[in-house]
Amino acid sequence: MDPTVDKLPENTHSKTILSLNAIGKRFGKVTALEDVSVDIKEGEIFALLGPSGCGKSTLLRIISGFETPSSGELLLDGQDMTRTAPNQRPVNMVFQSYAVFPHMSVADNVAYGLKMEKTPKDEITDRVNQALTQVHLQDFKDRMPDQLSGGQKQRVALARALVKQPRVLLLDEPLSALDAKLRDAMRLELVKLQESVGVTFIIVTHDQSEALAMADRVAVLESGRLRQVDTPSALYQKPVDAFVADFIGRVHTFNTQHISLDNGSVTALVDELDSITLPLTELPDGIQAGPQPESPAVIAFRPECVSVQLATATPPAPDAHIQFNGFLGDIAFQGQHSIVEVTRGDQQSVTAVVNHQELHTLQGQPLGTPVLASCAYSDLMLLPPA
Amino acid sequence: MKEPKKPFEYSRKWSMRWVFLTTMVFLYAPIIVLIVFSFNNSRRGGNVIWKGFTTKYYAKAFANEELMLAFANSMTIAVTSTIISVFLGAMTAVFLWRFRFPFKPLAEGLVSLPIIIPEICMGVSLAMFFSQMGWWTTGDTPWPFNLSNIILAHITFSFPFAAMVIRTRLQNFNREMEEAAKDLGASEFQVFRDILLPHMRPGLIAAALLSFTLSLDDFVITFFTSGPNTVTFPVKIYSMVRFSITPEINAASTVLIVLTLILTFLALRYQRLTDGPDRG
């Protein structure tokens, strides 16, 4: 699968607003971005997700105009914007430090962009009031920034950018500077705000849970390359490779030694496990049949797919499940579900996320009770290496 | 029972108290004596016998035309050199902060070098420089142009201070502020006018006060660069002292001290604003 091609069926309402075509960026000898192509649709929340140093901030700065790509082009509403100055783009940004102007009141901060546009005074007042109401700061108009909390400053930055009615709003790590409780509230509020204003949001984040919770679509970046662009659920359920699988949620991986495709079924010989027949009719992209190279394809499964039972109970069908004999480790109660650790020999372990029912049979058992962890073949993913 | 001394509680050690006390006495006793005896009703300023309170020497000092001309000269020099120093200093500071260029550390060093060069060397070298260039003002040069040598000299030594103070202020400018303004549609000039200049303001004020104070009470460099009819306040006081010490000198010096104190106090206040954290 080519990760740069959007796999979603074309939605008729959403036309492309921003096209990145083969964007590349080099700083001296360092390649920050390589051949990044993606189409962002009007009115969606699009997240750029990746570990630090993956190039997501550089990409955001290219979209905002603070960096010029070394190669490729940027189209906004079909117009070439690659070399347009940041103050000429209908794109606004909420900076990571919020960058609220300290010597201006809240209202003056929000009005600044409109003053630059030479908007008439009355209109400025109206639009500033409207923008401040949108972010629930209507009562803070005359405050100075040093009288505001971090969360309020962020709202000022949001209002200041939104009041310009940008085609695209860029948010650089919008939640990273907030404390945990405020972060969850703000996450919801940002989504609601986007729904009400209808502006396309592009959010840069390193936090996968943030991206999954807020975005309509997520682009996973790693060392300057786009690994996958998909909806959160597709990223989770159908990651294109082991990197994405591991970055989006937790995953257990096992290297394969040999993969064969015959009669419409895929059989994999896996390290530590036996030969497994996968419910696939063809090999996924990027995987070769036959003996596996040094970085082999992997078999992966998520802790949510693992069931744990006492070793004395009836095991699941062996020809449809991979099974691990182990011993009961720590159980972490998480409310809706619990996380159970099953320790195996040689310091390895399998983590399972279990429901109340399963937990019930395990609770009260002493540590080290022999248990059986299993995962159905249908829940296994065969993925190219990271 | 007294509590035992804690490790850094030096204020409770008698030896430390004595050191502190003597330091304060040696620092401030002469100045206090000078101020007190400016009100002494005695004909000789060196007289340490209190003969009654009077303010007549202040009146006399203010009536002394030569002294007042010197004072006017000093003020003119200070105001002019301050304006030019702050302007040059601000440009230098922004340039050094904003741009990268070859040999930048060298340029930074050269800008601040006049701060550490002994004043006597500055004075002699400036005097020689003016002579070589034939830039000396003559006795016929009309006021205030006859002060141009001194003004140039004062700019030379006070602009590095101004540059340093403003540079410090710029150091804690959040560059995202600048980008945010541009993002909102501001041009390079509008960013400077609306964002950078307000940020620099406390630094500019502190730099101005510092330059003014430095210029007002400078003696050495002024002495070397003053022309025939250009006497400044400190130089005038010095010549009066050589002639004879009268309470008039005490009075004039007190005025200078008070003026300097006020300005230094203001400069320090703004300096504190400058060093404070500046979060957006």
Tab-separated table of N, CA and C in Angstrom, chain A residues 61 64 66 86-87 91-93 95-104 112-113 116 153 160-161 164, chain B residues 174 176-188 190-191 193-196 198-199 278-280:
chain	number	residue	atom	x	y	z
A	61	ARG	N	5.254	24.531	9.671
A	61	ARG	CA	5.864	25.827	9.351
A	61	ARG	C	5.884	26.068	7.847
A	64	SER	N	2.384	27.222	7.137
A	64	SER	CA	2.143	28.592	7.599
A	64	SER	C	2.996	29.605	6.838
A	66	PHE	N	6.449	29.947	7.257
A	66	PHE	CA	7.684	30.341	7.934
A	66	PHE	C	8.886	29.555	7.423
A	86	PRO	N	4.185	34.509	4.922
A	86	PRO	CA	3.195	34.109	5.933
A	86	PRO	C	2.097	35.155	6.146
A	87	ASN	N	2.440	36.459	6.005
A	87	ASN	CA	1.406	37.469	6.242
A	87	ASN	C	0.462	37.635	5.058
A	91	VAL	N	-4.100	31.601	6.151
A	91	VAL	CA	-3.852	30.484	7.056
A	91	VAL	C	-3.374	31.109	8.355
A	92	ASN	N	-3.936	30.721	9.477
A	92	ASN	CA	-3.472	31.274	10.750
A	92	ASN	C	-3.061	30.174	11.698
A	93	MET	N	-2.274	30.566	12.665
A	93	MET	CA	-1.646	29.562	13.508
A	93	MET	C	-1.838	29.897	14.982
A	95	PHE	N	0.187	29.270	18.175
A	95	PHE	CA	1.545	28.836	18.476
A	95	PHE	C	1.596	28.032	19.770
A	96	GLN	N	2.639	27.237	19.853
A	96	GLN	CA	2.778	26.369	21.027
A	96	GLN	C	2.887	27.189	22.314
A	97	SER	N	3.599	28.322	22.233
A	97	SER	CA	3.724	29.181	23.416
A	97	SER	C	2.580	30.193	23.476
A	98	TYR	N	1.621	30.057	22.587
A	98	TYR	CA	0.462	30.948	22.418
A	98	TYR	C	0.864	32.309	21.862
A	99	ALA	N	2.059	32.819	22.268
A	99	ALA	CA	2.568	34.089	21.729
A	99	ALA	C	1.534	35.198	21.796
A	100	VAL	N	0.831	35.263	22.921
A	100	VAL	CA	-0.098	36.373	23.129
A	100	VAL	C	0.746	37.620	23.384
A	101	PHE	N	0.397	38.745	22.739
A	101	PHE	CA	1.211	39.955	22.883
A	101	PHE	C	1.021	40.526	24.283
A	102	PRO	N	2.092	40.587	25.086
A	102	PRO	CA	1.935	40.911	26.509
A	102	PRO	C	1.541	42.356	26.773
A	103	HIS	N	1.805	43.256	25.822
A	103	HIS	CA	1.525	44.668	26.083
A	103	HIS	C	0.172	45.096	25.521
A	104	MET	N	-0.616	44.109	25.053
A	104	MET	CA	-1.940	44.452	24.535
A	104	MET	C	-2.998	43.720	25.353
A	112	TYR	N	-5.780	42.611	16.566
A	112	TYR	CA	-4.545	42.958	15.849
A	112	TYR	C	-4.556	42.532	14.376
A	113	GLY	N	-4.941	41.287	14.145
A	113	GLY	CA	-4.941	40.785	12.772
A	113	GLY	C	-5.902	41.542	11.879
A	116	MET	N	-4.465	44.880	10.901
A	116	MET	CA	-3.489	44.719	9.826
A	116	MET	C	-4.192	44.656	8.470
A	153	LYS	N	-4.950	32.047	28.022
A	153	LYS	CA	-4.076	32.593	26.983
A	153	LYS	C	-4.266	31.819	25.688
A	160	ARG	N	-7.757	34.979	18.384
A	160	ARG	CA	-6.968	35.880	17.561
A	160	ARG	C	-6.773	35.308	16.160
A	161	ALA	N	-6.626	33.982	16.089
A	161	ALA	CA	-6.441	33.353	14.784
A	161	ALA	C	-7.788	33.188	14.073
A	164	LYS	N	-9.689	36.064	12.080
A	164	LYS	CA	-9.257	36.367	10.715
A	164	LYS	C	-10.004	35.515	9.686
B	174	ASN	N	10.341	36.422	22.929
B	174	ASN	CA	9.893	35.154	22.370
B	174	ASN	C	9.683	35.332	20.859
B	176	GLU	N	8.366	33.565	18.767
B	176	GLU	CA	7.039	33.174	18.282
B	176	GLU	C	6.100	34.378	18.243
B	177	MET	N	6.389	35.364	19.105
B	177	MET	CA	5.617	36.612	19.133
B	177	MET	C	5.686	37.295	17.766
B	178	GLU	N	6.907	37.347	17.254
B	178	GLU	CA	7.159	37.966	15.965
B	178	GLU	C	6.447	37.184	14.857
B	179	GLU	N	6.559	35.858	14.937
B	179	GLU	CA	5.921	35.022	13.921
B	179	GLU	C	4.408	35.139	14.007
B	180	ALA	N	3.900	35.230	15.245
B	180	ALA	CA	2.452	35.352	15.417
B	180	ALA	C	1.955	36.630	14.749
B	181	ALA	N	2.703	37.720	14.932
B	181	ALA	CA	2.291	38.986	14.328
B	181	ALA	C	2.310	38.882	12.803
B	182	LYS	N	3.363	38.268	12.275
B	182	LYS	CA	3.439	38.094	10.824
B	182	LYS	C	2.303	37.219	10.335
B	183	ASP	N	2.030	36.179	11.111
B	183	ASP	CA	0.958	35.259	10.753
B	183	ASP	C	-0.377	35.988	10.681
B	184	LEU	N	-0.524	37.011	11.516
B	184	LEU	CA	-1.775	37.772	11.531
B	184	LEU	C	-1.783	38.873	10.472
B	185	GLY	N	-0.728	38.942	9.689
B	185	GLY	CA	-0.752	39.866	8.558
B	185	GLY	C	0.182	41.054	8.681
B	186	ALA	N	1.002	41.094	9.729
B	186	ALA	CA	1.867	42.254	9.912
B	186	ALA	C	3.084	42.166	8.994
B	187	SER	N	3.505	43.329	8.505
B	187	SER	CA	4.728	43.379	7.713
B	187	SER	C	5.918	43.452	8.662
B	188	GLU	N	7.106	43.355	8.092
B	188	GLU	CA	8.324	43.418	8.900
B	188	GLU	C	8.345	44.698	9.753
B	190	GLN	N	5.735	46.578	10.628
B	190	GLN	CA	4.668	46.558	11.634
B	190	GLN	C	5.040	45.671	12.816
B	191	VAL	N	5.734	44.567	12.532
B	191	VAL	CA	6.205	43.705	13.623
B	191	VAL	C	7.130	44.504	14.524
B	193	ARG	N	7.338	47.815	14.885
B	193	ARG	CA	6.650	48.922	15.556
B	193	ARG	C	5.690	48.418	16.651
B	194	ASP	N	4.944	47.343	16.336
B	194	ASP	CA	3.866	46.928	17.242
B	194	ASP	C	4.311	45.916	18.286
B	195	ILE	N	5.327	45.129	17.959
B	195	ILE	CA	5.677	44.023	18.851
B	195	ILE	C	7.060	44.215	19.464
B	196	LEU	N	8.069	44.422	18.599
B	196	LEU	CA	9.435	44.457	19.114
B	196	LEU	C	9.705	45.737	19.910
B	198	PRO	N	7.616	47.828	21.594
B	198	PRO	CA	7.040	47.822	22.952
B	198	PRO	C	7.800	46.893	23.897
B	199	HIS	N	8.286	45.784	23.337
B	199	HIS	CA	9.057	44.864	24.176
B	199	HIS	C	10.366	45.518	24.622
B	278	ASP	N	9.451	37.188	30.962
B	278	ASP	CA	8.510	37.792	30.041
B	278	ASP	C	7.844	36.677	29.248
B	279	ARG	N	6.742	36.212	29.793
B	279	ARG	CA	6.072	35.100	29.106
B	279	ARG	C	4.900	35.635	28.305
B	280	GLY	N	4.738	35.015	27.173
B	280	GLY	CA	3.637	35.452	26.310
B	280	GLY	C	2.345	34.877	26.743
